[in-house]
Amino acid sequence: MTTINLTTKIKAPKQIVFDAARNIDIHQQSTSPSKEKAIDGVTSGLINLNETVTWRGKHFGFYLTHKSRITTMKLHDYFVDEMEKGKFKSFRHEHLFEEKNGVTIMKDKLHYETPFGIFGELFDILFLEKHLTNFLLERNKILKVVSEKTNKVFAE
């Protein structure tokens, strides 16, 4: 199992960041390099506890689908999405939010396993972990911009 841990500091209240992180439209905006689109389940707006979304995007030259469900949620503190259907053996993404002095510390903990035994492990080491890390970094960059812009509008 591989785990990716990222921390992003955002100058906005955690309510704004939390909602941005579970907003399907913002996610699609942040994944433009892979042309990821929500094609089933919740396809726009905010996703909530026990709801699903199926994504279709181009990764490594192939269009892939990935269905996930929000399995755990405590408003404004954390939520977890877990794969129901897709190419991974397992996939669990924890999103955690903590606010200190007007800054939200957003943490991503992505745990996944690849199929295909040693070949999957090798693919992970050579390509996949870096790809997923960059995917999350780009997503978090957009979340930061959108959240800070939204906070600025509300502050005016």
PDB file of N, CA and C in Angstrom, residues 107-155:
ATOM      1  N   LYS A 107      -5.210  18.874   4.884  1.00  0.00           N
ATOM      2  CA  LYS A 107      -4.334  17.715   4.738  1.00  0.00           C
ATOM      3  C   LYS A 107      -5.015  16.654   3.889  1.00  0.00           C
ATOM      4  N   ASP A 108      -4.257  16.119   2.962  1.00  0.00           N
ATOM      5  CA  ASP A 108      -4.690  14.989   2.147  1.00  0.00           C
ATOM      6  C   ASP A 108      -3.904  13.771   2.593  1.00  0.00           C
ATOM      7  N   LYS A 109      -4.612  12.677   2.820  1.00  0.00           N
ATOM      8  CA  LYS A 109      -3.984  11.382   3.074  1.00  0.00           C
ATOM      9  C   LYS A 109      -4.599  10.404   2.087  1.00  0.00           C
ATOM     10  N   LEU A 110      -3.840  10.088   1.060  1.00  0.00           N
ATOM     11  CA  LEU A 110      -4.322   9.182   0.019  1.00  0.00           C
ATOM     12  C   LEU A 110      -3.626   7.834   0.187  1.00  0.00           C
ATOM     13  N   HIS A 111      -4.433   6.801   0.406  1.00  0.00           N
ATOM     14  CA  HIS A 111      -3.931   5.433   0.567  1.00  0.00           C
ATOM     15  C   HIS A 111      -4.467   4.620  -0.609  1.00  0.00           C
ATOM     16  N   TYR A 112      -3.587   3.917  -1.300  1.00  0.00           N
ATOM     17  CA  TYR A 112      -4.060   3.096  -2.413  1.00  0.00           C
ATOM     18  C   TYR A 112      -3.173   1.872  -2.598  1.00  0.00           C
ATOM     19  N   GLU A 113      -3.761   0.882  -3.242  1.00  0.00           N
ATOM     20  CA  GLU A 113      -3.033  -0.318  -3.638  1.00  0.00           C
ATOM     21  C   GLU A 113      -3.260  -0.551  -5.116  1.00  0.00           C
ATOM     22  N   THR A 114      -2.210  -0.958  -5.795  1.00  0.00           N
ATOM     23  CA  THR A 114      -2.327  -1.270  -7.211  1.00  0.00           C
ATOM     24  C   THR A 114      -2.588  -2.767  -7.394  1.00  0.00           C
ATOM     25  N   PRO A 115      -3.287  -3.112  -8.458  1.00  0.00           N
ATOM     26  CA  PRO A 115      -3.461  -4.533  -8.780  1.00  0.00           C
ATOM     27  C   PRO A 115      -2.215  -5.067  -9.504  1.00  0.00           C
ATOM     28  N   PHE A 116      -2.254  -6.278  -9.929  1.00  0.00           N
ATOM     29  CA  PHE A 116      -1.234  -6.914 -10.778  1.00  0.00           C
ATOM     30  C   PHE A 116       0.083  -7.194 -10.066  1.00  0.00           C
ATOM     31  N   GLY A 117       0.033  -7.405  -8.753  1.00  0.00           N
ATOM     32  CA  GLY A 117       1.215  -7.860  -8.013  1.00  0.00           C
ATOM     33  C   GLY A 117       2.444  -7.005  -8.226  1.00  0.00           C
ATOM     34  N   ILE A 118       3.557  -7.658  -8.518  1.00  0.00           N
ATOM     35  CA  ILE A 118       4.844  -6.975  -8.656  1.00  0.00           C
ATOM     36  C   ILE A 118       4.839  -5.973  -9.807  1.00  0.00           C
ATOM     37  N   PHE A 119       4.075  -6.255 -10.866  1.00  0.00           N
ATOM     38  CA  PHE A 119       4.000  -5.315 -11.998  1.00  0.00           C
ATOM     39  C   PHE A 119       3.295  -4.028 -11.586  1.00  0.00           C
ATOM     40  N   GLY A 120       2.233  -4.155 -10.787  1.00  0.00           N
ATOM     41  CA  GLY A 120       1.545  -2.975 -10.272  1.00  0.00           C
ATOM     42  C   GLY A 120       2.430  -2.173  -9.336  1.00  0.00           C
ATOM     43  N   GLU A 121       3.192  -2.872  -8.500  1.00  0.00           N
ATOM     44  CA  GLU A 121       4.104  -2.190  -7.575  1.00  0.00           C
ATOM     45  C   GLU A 121       5.191  -1.437  -8.340  1.00  0.00           C
ATOM     46  N   LEU A 122       5.711  -2.055  -9.370  1.00  0.00           N
ATOM     47  CA  LEU A 122       6.742  -1.415 -10.177  1.00  0.00           C
ATOM     48  C   LEU A 122       6.183  -0.177 -10.900  1.00  0.00           C
ATOM     49  N   PHE A 123       4.988  -0.310 -11.461  1.00  0.00           N
ATOM     50  CA  PHE A 123       4.329   0.824 -12.117  1.00  0.00           C
ATOM     51  C   PHE A 123       4.124   1.965 -11.123  1.00  0.00           C
ATOM     52  N   ASP A 124       3.744   1.619  -9.900  1.00  0.00           N
ATOM     53  CA  ASP A 124       3.545   2.622  -8.855  1.00  0.00           C
ATOM     54  C   ASP A 124       4.849   3.358  -8.563  1.00  0.00           C
ATOM     55  N   ILE A 125       5.910   2.610  -8.367  1.00  0.00           N
ATOM     56  CA  ILE A 125       7.208   3.199  -8.034  1.00  0.00           C
ATOM     57  C   ILE A 125       7.717   4.089  -9.171  1.00  0.00           C
ATOM     58  N   LEU A 126       7.572   3.613 -10.397  1.00  0.00           N
ATOM     59  CA  LEU A 126       8.122   4.341 -11.539  1.00  0.00           C
ATOM     60  C   LEU A 126       7.276   5.531 -11.992  1.00  0.00           C
ATOM     61  N   PHE A 127       5.932   5.410 -11.891  1.00  0.00           N
ATOM     62  CA  PHE A 127       5.066   6.417 -12.504  1.00  0.00           C
ATOM     63  C   PHE A 127       3.893   6.897 -11.639  1.00  0.00           C
ATOM     64  N   LEU A 128       3.156   5.965 -11.064  1.00  0.00           N
ATOM     65  CA  LEU A 128       1.850   6.287 -10.493  1.00  0.00           C
ATOM     66  C   LEU A 128       1.922   7.212  -9.286  1.00  0.00           C
ATOM     67  N   GLU A 129       2.799   6.946  -8.331  1.00  0.00           N
ATOM     68  CA  GLU A 129       2.857   7.784  -7.130  1.00  0.00           C
ATOM     69  C   GLU A 129       3.163   9.240  -7.492  1.00  0.00           C
ATOM     70  N   LYS A 130       4.092   9.453  -8.403  1.00  0.00           N
ATOM     71  CA  LYS A 130       4.416  10.820  -8.839  1.00  0.00           C
ATOM     72  C   LYS A 130       3.219  11.450  -9.558  1.00  0.00           C
ATOM     73  N   HIS A 131       2.559  10.666 -10.415  1.00  0.00           N
ATOM     74  CA  HIS A 131       1.386  11.166 -11.141  1.00  0.00           C
ATOM     75  C   HIS A 131       0.290  11.602 -10.174  1.00  0.00           C
ATOM     76  N   LEU A 132      -0.020  10.764  -9.184  1.00  0.00           N
ATOM     77  CA  LEU A 132      -1.080  11.090  -8.230  1.00  0.00           C
ATOM     78  C   LEU A 132      -0.692  12.259  -7.329  1.00  0.00           C
ATOM     79  N   THR A 133       0.576  12.338  -6.954  1.00  0.00           N
ATOM     80  CA  THR A 133       1.042  13.476  -6.149  1.00  0.00           C
ATOM     81  C   THR A 133       0.871  14.774  -6.935  1.00  0.00           C
ATOM     82  N   ASN A 134       1.291  14.784  -8.187  1.00  0.00           N
ATOM     83  CA  ASN A 134       1.141  15.989  -9.025  1.00  0.00           C
ATOM     84  C   ASN A 134      -0.327  16.323  -9.261  1.00  0.00           C
ATOM     85  N   PHE A 135      -1.157  15.292  -9.433  1.00  0.00           N
ATOM     86  CA  PHE A 135      -2.597  15.479  -9.606  1.00  0.00           C
ATOM     87  C   PHE A 135      -3.179  16.209  -8.386  1.00  0.00           C
ATOM     88  N   LEU A 136      -2.812  15.754  -7.185  1.00  0.00           N
ATOM     89  CA  LEU A 136      -3.306  16.380  -5.954  1.00  0.00           C
ATOM     90  C   LEU A 136      -2.728  17.781  -5.760  1.00  0.00           C
ATOM     91  N   LEU A 137      -1.459  17.972  -6.084  1.00  0.00           N
ATOM     92  CA  LEU A 137      -0.857  19.302  -5.952  1.00  0.00           C
ATOM     93  C   LEU A 137      -1.557  20.322  -6.853  1.00  0.00           C
ATOM     94  N   GLU A 138      -1.872  19.926  -8.074  1.00  0.00           N
ATOM     95  CA  GLU A 138      -2.593  20.822  -8.992  1.00  0.00           C
ATOM     96  C   GLU A 138      -3.992  21.108  -8.455  1.00  0.00           C
ATOM     97  N   ARG A 139      -4.665  20.066  -7.982  1.00  0.00           N
ATOM     98  CA  ARG A 139      -6.004  20.226  -7.410  1.00  0.00           C
ATOM     99  C   ARG A 139      -5.947  21.203  -6.231  1.00  0.00           C
ATOM    100  N   ASN A 140      -4.971  21.023  -5.354  1.00  0.00           N
ATOM    101  CA  ASN A 140      -4.869  21.864  -4.161  1.00  0.00           C
ATOM    102  C   ASN A 140      -4.510  23.307  -4.510  1.00  0.00           C
ATOM    103  N   LYS A 141      -3.738  23.491  -5.573  1.00  0.00           N
ATOM    104  CA  LYS A 141      -3.416  24.848  -6.026  1.00  0.00           C
ATOM    105  C   LYS A 141      -4.699  25.577  -6.433  1.00  0.00           C
ATOM    106  N   ILE A 142      -5.569  24.902  -7.158  1.00  0.00           N
ATOM    107  CA  ILE A 142      -6.839  25.505  -7.581  1.00  0.00           C
ATOM    108  C   ILE A 142      -7.744  25.732  -6.370  1.00  0.00           C
ATOM    109  N   LEU A 143      -7.803  24.763  -5.454  1.00  0.00           N
ATOM    110  CA  LEU A 143      -8.618  24.936  -4.235  1.00  0.00           C
ATOM    111  C   LEU A 143      -8.155  26.155  -3.444  1.00  0.00           C
ATOM    112  N   LYS A 144      -6.861  26.352  -3.352  1.00  0.00           N
ATOM    113  CA  LYS A 144      -6.307  27.504  -2.637  1.00  0.00           C
ATOM    114  C   LYS A 144      -6.737  28.806  -3.304  1.00  0.00           C
ATOM    115  N   VAL A 145      -6.585  28.897  -4.621  1.00  0.00           N
ATOM    116  CA  VAL A 145      -6.953  30.113  -5.360  1.00  0.00           C
ATOM    117  C   VAL A 145      -8.444  30.403  -5.204  1.00  0.00           C
ATOM    118  N   VAL A 146      -9.281  29.384  -5.431  1.00  0.00           N
ATOM    119  CA  VAL A 146     -10.737  29.565  -5.357  1.00  0.00           C
ATOM    120  C   VAL A 146     -11.164  29.944  -3.937  1.00  0.00           C
ATOM    121  N   SER A 147     -10.632  29.259  -2.935  1.00  0.00           N
ATOM    122  CA  SER A 147     -11.020  29.532  -1.546  1.00  0.00           C
ATOM    123  C   SER A 147     -10.593  30.916  -1.097  1.00  0.00           C
ATOM    124  N   GLU A 148      -9.373  31.310  -1.429  1.00  0.00           N
ATOM    125  CA  GLU A 148      -8.891  32.631  -1.026  1.00  0.00           C
ATOM    126  C   GLU A 148      -9.642  33.738  -1.750  1.00  0.00           C
ATOM    127  N   LYS A 149      -9.995  33.505  -3.005  1.00  0.00           N
ATOM    128  CA  LYS A 149     -10.785  34.485  -3.757  1.00  0.00           C
ATOM    129  C   LYS A 149     -12.187  34.597  -3.157  1.00  0.00           C
ATOM    130  N   THR A 150     -12.806  33.459  -2.834  1.00  0.00           N
ATOM    131  CA  THR A 150     -14.140  33.455  -2.223  1.00  0.00           C
ATOM    132  C   THR A 150     -14.104  34.176  -0.878  1.00  0.00           C
ATOM    133  N   ASN A 151     -13.080  33.918  -0.083  1.00  0.00           N
ATOM    134  CA  ASN A 151     -12.941  34.561   1.217  1.00  0.00           C
ATOM    135  C   ASN A 151     -12.800  36.067   1.051  1.00  0.00           C
ATOM    136  N   LYS A 152     -12.038  36.493   0.077  1.00  0.00           N
ATOM    137  CA  LYS A 152     -11.847  37.925  -0.168  1.00  0.00           C
ATOM    138  C   LYS A 152     -13.164  38.589  -0.526  1.00  0.00           C
ATOM    139  N   VAL A 153     -13.983  37.930  -1.363  1.00  0.00           N
ATOM    140  CA  VAL A 153     -15.286  38.472  -1.762  1.00  0.00           C
ATOM    141  C   VAL A 153     -16.188  38.616  -0.535  1.00  0.00           C
ATOM    142  N   PHE A 154     -16.202  37.596   0.335  1.00  0.00           N
ATOM    143  CA  PHE A 154     -17.040  37.657   1.540  1.00  0.00           C
ATOM    144  C   PHE A 154     -16.548  38.695   2.530  1.00  0.00           C
ATOM    145  N   ALA A 155     -15.254  38.966   2.540  1.00  0.00           N
ATOM    146  CA  ALA A 155     -14.662  39.928   3.475  1.00  0.00           C
ATOM    147  C   ALA A 155     -14.955  41.369   3.082  1.00  0.00           C
TER     148      ALA A 155
END
